[in-house]
Coordinates of C-alpha atoms in Angstrom, one line a residue:
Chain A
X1 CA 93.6 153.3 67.8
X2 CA 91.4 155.9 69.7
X3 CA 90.6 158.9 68.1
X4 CA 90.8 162.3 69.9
X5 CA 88.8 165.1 70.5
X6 CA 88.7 168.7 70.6
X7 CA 88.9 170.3 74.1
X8 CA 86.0 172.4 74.2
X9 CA 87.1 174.3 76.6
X10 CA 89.9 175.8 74.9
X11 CA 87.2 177.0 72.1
X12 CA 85.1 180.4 72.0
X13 CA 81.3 180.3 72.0
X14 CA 81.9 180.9 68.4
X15 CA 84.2 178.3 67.6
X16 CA 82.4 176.2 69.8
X17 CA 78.9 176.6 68.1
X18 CA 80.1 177.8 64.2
X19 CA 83.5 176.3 64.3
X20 CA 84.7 172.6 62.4
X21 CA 86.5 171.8 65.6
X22 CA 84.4 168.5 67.0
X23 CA 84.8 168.9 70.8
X24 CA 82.0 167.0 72.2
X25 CA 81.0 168.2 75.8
X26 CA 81.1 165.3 78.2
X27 CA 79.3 165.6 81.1
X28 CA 80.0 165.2 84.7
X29 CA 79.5 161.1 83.8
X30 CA 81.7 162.0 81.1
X31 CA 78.8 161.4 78.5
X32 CA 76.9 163.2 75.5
X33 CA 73.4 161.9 74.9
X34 CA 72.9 160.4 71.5
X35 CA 70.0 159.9 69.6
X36 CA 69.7 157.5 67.3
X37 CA 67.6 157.9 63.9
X38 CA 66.6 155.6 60.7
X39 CA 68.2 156.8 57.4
X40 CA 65.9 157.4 54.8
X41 CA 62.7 157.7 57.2
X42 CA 64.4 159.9 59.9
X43 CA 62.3 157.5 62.6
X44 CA 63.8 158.2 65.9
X45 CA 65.1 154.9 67.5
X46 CA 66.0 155.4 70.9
X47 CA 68.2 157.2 72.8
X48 CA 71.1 156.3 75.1
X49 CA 74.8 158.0 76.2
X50 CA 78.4 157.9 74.7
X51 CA 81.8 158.5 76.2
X52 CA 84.6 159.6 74.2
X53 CA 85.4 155.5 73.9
X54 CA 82.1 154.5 72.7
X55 CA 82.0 158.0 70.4
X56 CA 85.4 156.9 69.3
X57 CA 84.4 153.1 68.4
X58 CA 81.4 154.4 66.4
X59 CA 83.5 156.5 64.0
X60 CA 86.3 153.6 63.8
X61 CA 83.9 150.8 63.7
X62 CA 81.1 152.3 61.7
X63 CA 78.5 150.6 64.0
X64 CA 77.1 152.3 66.9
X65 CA 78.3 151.7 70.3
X66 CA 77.1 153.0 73.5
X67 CA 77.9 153.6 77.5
X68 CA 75.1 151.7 78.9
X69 CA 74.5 153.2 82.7
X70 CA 72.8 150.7 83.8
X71 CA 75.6 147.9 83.2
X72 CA 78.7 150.6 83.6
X73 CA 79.9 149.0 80.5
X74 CA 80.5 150.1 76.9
X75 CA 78.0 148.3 75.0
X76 CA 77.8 147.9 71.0
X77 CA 74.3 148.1 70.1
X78 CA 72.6 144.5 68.8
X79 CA 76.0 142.2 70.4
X80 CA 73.5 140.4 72.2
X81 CA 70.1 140.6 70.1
X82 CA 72.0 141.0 66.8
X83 CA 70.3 144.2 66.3
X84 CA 73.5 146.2 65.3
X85 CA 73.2 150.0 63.9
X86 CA 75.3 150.4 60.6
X87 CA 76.7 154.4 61.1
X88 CA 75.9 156.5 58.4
X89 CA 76.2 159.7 59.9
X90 CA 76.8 161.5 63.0
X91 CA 75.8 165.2 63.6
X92 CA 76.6 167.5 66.5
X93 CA 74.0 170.2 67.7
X94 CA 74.9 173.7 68.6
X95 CA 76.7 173.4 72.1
X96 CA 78.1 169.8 71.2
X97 CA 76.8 168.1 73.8
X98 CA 74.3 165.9 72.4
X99 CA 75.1 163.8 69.0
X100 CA 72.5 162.4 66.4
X101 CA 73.4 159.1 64.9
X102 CA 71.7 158.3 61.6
X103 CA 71.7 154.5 61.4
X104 CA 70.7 151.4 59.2
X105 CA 68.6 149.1 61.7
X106 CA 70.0 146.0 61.0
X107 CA 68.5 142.8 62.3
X108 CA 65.0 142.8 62.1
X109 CA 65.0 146.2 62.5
X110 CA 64.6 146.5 66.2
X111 CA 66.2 149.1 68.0
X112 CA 64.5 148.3 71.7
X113 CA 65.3 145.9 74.0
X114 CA 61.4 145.2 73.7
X115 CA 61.5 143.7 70.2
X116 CA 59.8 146.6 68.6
X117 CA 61.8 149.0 65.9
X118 CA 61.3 152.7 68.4
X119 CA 61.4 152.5 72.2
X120 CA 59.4 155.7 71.7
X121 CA 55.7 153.1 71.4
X122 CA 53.9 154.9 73.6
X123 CA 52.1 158.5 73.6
X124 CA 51.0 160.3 76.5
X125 CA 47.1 161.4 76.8
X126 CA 45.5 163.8 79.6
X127 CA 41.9 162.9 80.7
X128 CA 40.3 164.9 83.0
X129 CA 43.7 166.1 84.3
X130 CA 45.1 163.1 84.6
X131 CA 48.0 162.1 81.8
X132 CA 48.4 158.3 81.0
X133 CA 50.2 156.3 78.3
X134 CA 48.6 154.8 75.0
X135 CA 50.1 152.3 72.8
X136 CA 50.8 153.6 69.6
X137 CA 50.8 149.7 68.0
X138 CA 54.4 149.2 67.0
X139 CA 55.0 145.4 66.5
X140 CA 57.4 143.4 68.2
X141 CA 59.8 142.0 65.9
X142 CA 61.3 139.8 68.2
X143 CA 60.2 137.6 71.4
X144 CA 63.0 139.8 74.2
X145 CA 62.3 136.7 76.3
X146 CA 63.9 134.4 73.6
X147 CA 66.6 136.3 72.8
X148 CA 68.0 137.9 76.0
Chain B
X1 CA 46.8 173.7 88.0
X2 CA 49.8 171.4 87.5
X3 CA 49.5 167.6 86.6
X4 CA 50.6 164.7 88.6
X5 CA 53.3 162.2 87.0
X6 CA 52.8 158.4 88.5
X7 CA 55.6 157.7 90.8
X8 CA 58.1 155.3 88.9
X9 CA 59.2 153.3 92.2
X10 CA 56.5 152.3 93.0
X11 CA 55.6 150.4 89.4
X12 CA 57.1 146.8 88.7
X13 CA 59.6 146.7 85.6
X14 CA 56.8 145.2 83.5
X15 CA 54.5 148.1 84.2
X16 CA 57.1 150.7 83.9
X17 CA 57.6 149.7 80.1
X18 CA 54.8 147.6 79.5
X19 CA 52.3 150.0 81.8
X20 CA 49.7 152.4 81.3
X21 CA 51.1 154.7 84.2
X22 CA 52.9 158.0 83.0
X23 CA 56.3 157.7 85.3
X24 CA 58.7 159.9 84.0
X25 CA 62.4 159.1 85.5
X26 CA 63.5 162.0 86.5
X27 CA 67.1 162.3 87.1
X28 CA 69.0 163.5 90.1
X29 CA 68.7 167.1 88.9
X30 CA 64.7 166.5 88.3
X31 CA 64.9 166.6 84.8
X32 CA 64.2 164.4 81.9
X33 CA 66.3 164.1 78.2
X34 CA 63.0 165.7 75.5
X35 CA 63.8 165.5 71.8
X36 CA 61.9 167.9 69.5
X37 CA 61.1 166.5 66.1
X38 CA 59.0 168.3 63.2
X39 CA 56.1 167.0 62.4
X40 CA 55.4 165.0 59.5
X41 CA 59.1 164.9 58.4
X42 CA 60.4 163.4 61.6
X43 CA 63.3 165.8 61.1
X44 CA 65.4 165.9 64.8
X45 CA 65.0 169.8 65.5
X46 CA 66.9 170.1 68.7
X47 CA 67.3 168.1 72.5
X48 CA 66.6 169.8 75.7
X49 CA 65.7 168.9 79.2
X50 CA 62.1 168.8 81.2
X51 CA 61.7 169.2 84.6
X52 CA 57.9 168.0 86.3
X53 CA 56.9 171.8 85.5
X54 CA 57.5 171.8 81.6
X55 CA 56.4 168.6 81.1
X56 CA 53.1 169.6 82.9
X57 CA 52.9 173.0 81.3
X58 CA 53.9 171.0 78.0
X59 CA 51.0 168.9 78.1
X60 CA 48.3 171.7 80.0
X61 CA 49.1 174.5 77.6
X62 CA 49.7 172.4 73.7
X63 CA 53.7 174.5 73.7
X64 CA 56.8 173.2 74.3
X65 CA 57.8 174.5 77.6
X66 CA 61.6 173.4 78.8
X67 CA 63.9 173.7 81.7
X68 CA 67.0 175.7 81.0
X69 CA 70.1 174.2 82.4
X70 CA 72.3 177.2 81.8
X71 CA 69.5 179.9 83.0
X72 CA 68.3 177.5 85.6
X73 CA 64.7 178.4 84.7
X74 CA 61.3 176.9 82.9
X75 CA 61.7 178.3 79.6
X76 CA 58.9 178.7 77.0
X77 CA 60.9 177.7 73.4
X78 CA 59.7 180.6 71.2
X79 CA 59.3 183.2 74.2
X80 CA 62.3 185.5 72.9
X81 CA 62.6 184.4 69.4
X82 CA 58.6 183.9 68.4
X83 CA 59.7 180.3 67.5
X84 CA 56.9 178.7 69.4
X85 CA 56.6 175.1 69.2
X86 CA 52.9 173.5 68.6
X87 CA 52.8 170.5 70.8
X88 CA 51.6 167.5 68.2
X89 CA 52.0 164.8 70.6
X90 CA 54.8 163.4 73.0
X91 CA 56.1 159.9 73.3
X92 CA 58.1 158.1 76.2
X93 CA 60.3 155.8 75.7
X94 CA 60.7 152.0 76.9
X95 CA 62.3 152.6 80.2
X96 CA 60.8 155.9 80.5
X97 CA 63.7 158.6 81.5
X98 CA 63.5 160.2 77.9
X99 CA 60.4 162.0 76.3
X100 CA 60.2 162.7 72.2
X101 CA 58.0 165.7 71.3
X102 CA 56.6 165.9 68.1
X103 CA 55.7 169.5 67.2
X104 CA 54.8 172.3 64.7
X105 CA 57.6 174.7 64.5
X106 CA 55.9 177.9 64.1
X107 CA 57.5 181.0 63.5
X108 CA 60.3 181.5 60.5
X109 CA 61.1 177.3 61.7
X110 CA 63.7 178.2 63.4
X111 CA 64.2 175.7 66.5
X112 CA 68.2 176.5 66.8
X113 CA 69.4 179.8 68.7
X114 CA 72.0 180.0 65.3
X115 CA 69.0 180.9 63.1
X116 CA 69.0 177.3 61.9
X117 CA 66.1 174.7 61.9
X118 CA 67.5 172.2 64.0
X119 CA 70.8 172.7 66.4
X120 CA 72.5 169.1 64.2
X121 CA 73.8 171.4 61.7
X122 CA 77.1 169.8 61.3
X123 CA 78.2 166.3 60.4
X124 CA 81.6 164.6 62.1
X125 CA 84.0 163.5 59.4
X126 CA 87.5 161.7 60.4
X127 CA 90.2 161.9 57.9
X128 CA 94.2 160.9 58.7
X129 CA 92.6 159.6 62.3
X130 CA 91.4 163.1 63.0
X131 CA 87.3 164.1 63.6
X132 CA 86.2 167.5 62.3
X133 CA 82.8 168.8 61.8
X134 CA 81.4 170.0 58.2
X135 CA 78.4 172.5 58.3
X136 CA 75.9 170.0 56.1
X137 CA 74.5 173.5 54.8
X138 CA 71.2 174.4 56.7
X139 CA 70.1 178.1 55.8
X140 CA 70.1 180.5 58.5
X141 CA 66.3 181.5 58.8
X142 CA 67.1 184.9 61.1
X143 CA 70.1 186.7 63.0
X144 CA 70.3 185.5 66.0
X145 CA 72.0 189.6 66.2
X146 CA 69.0 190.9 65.7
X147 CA 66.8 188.4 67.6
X148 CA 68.1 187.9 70.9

């Protein structure tokens, strides 16, 4: 069973943005971008894209599943690394084209490919005009090289 | 004065998400995914796009700056609504296409056109094999009538 979606554009701006229609806005990929966020602490995980299938999986499934780009593949989240994201929520923003899934890291709480829990582990800082990137210090929780 | 980004091709894959380098990924259209979240709270305000020229004027002037897609121009969040956005500190993440912006939401703390603090006002609930959205009660802060 697939679930099915709203067609946005047979929605008004209002409906659209005020409205309890979900009609998520694919793009031209025929994506949304979806964020993913720890309960409880609201940590932001990482971020990656969903079509309609992957959205759909999510809800039915109740782990997180994804359209990886890169491999032109739907792609549930820890099926390789064991990592898997346990749904608890999902929110729309305004225009519906972006999606906020509040997970429950399971695993050992990794959510990047690198081993450590945020891909965001790196801030950028500007030095005489020139920006650069500083690890923040998140551990890695796994080896990637043992478990890819 | 505008800053200069490292140039992504020309890093290995170790020193793209292992590196010191800041090489944002910019997409076809020149633009990178940038995720506002509030300070201290970590709560996901709202998800936008950055061209070279935000990013830059991000990181020169301390205010989120971000490229409209719809107007098809730099746009300084807050410029309209007074909703300026303190720049705290940005992140990239592993593969670097994607930026997370932690800020100070100044004004009434209103980062959503609606009035709202963040644009993921609404949760997806599926019930009988349908998805609907359920406002998850976020107070309107201004009228976005009397604002815009």
């Amino acid at each position: 069973m697939t679930l099915t979606f709203a067609d946005p554009s047979a929605l008004t701006h209002d409906e659209l943005e005020e409205g309890t229609a979900f009609a998520p806005r694919f793009d031209a990929s025929g994506l949304v971008t979806a964020v993913a966020i720890e309960t409880g602490s609201n940590q932001l995980l990482m971020l990656a894209h969903m079509n309609a299938e992957a959205l759909s999986l999510t809800l039915e499934t109740g782990f997180a599943h994804y359209w990886s780009r890169s491999r032109g593949k739907i792609w549930k989240k820890g099926e390789s690394s064991g990592e898997l994201q346990r749904l608890v929520e999902i929110r729309v923003d305004c225009d519906q084209d972006a999606v906020v899934i509040e997970v429950e890291q399971t695993g050992r709480g990794a959510a990047c490919h690198t081993g450590r829990k945020s891909c965001f582990y790196r801030c950028v800082v500007v030095a005489d005009d020139k920006p650069s990137l500083v690890d923040i210090g998140l551990p890695k929780l796994f080896d990637p090289k043992k478990v890819y």
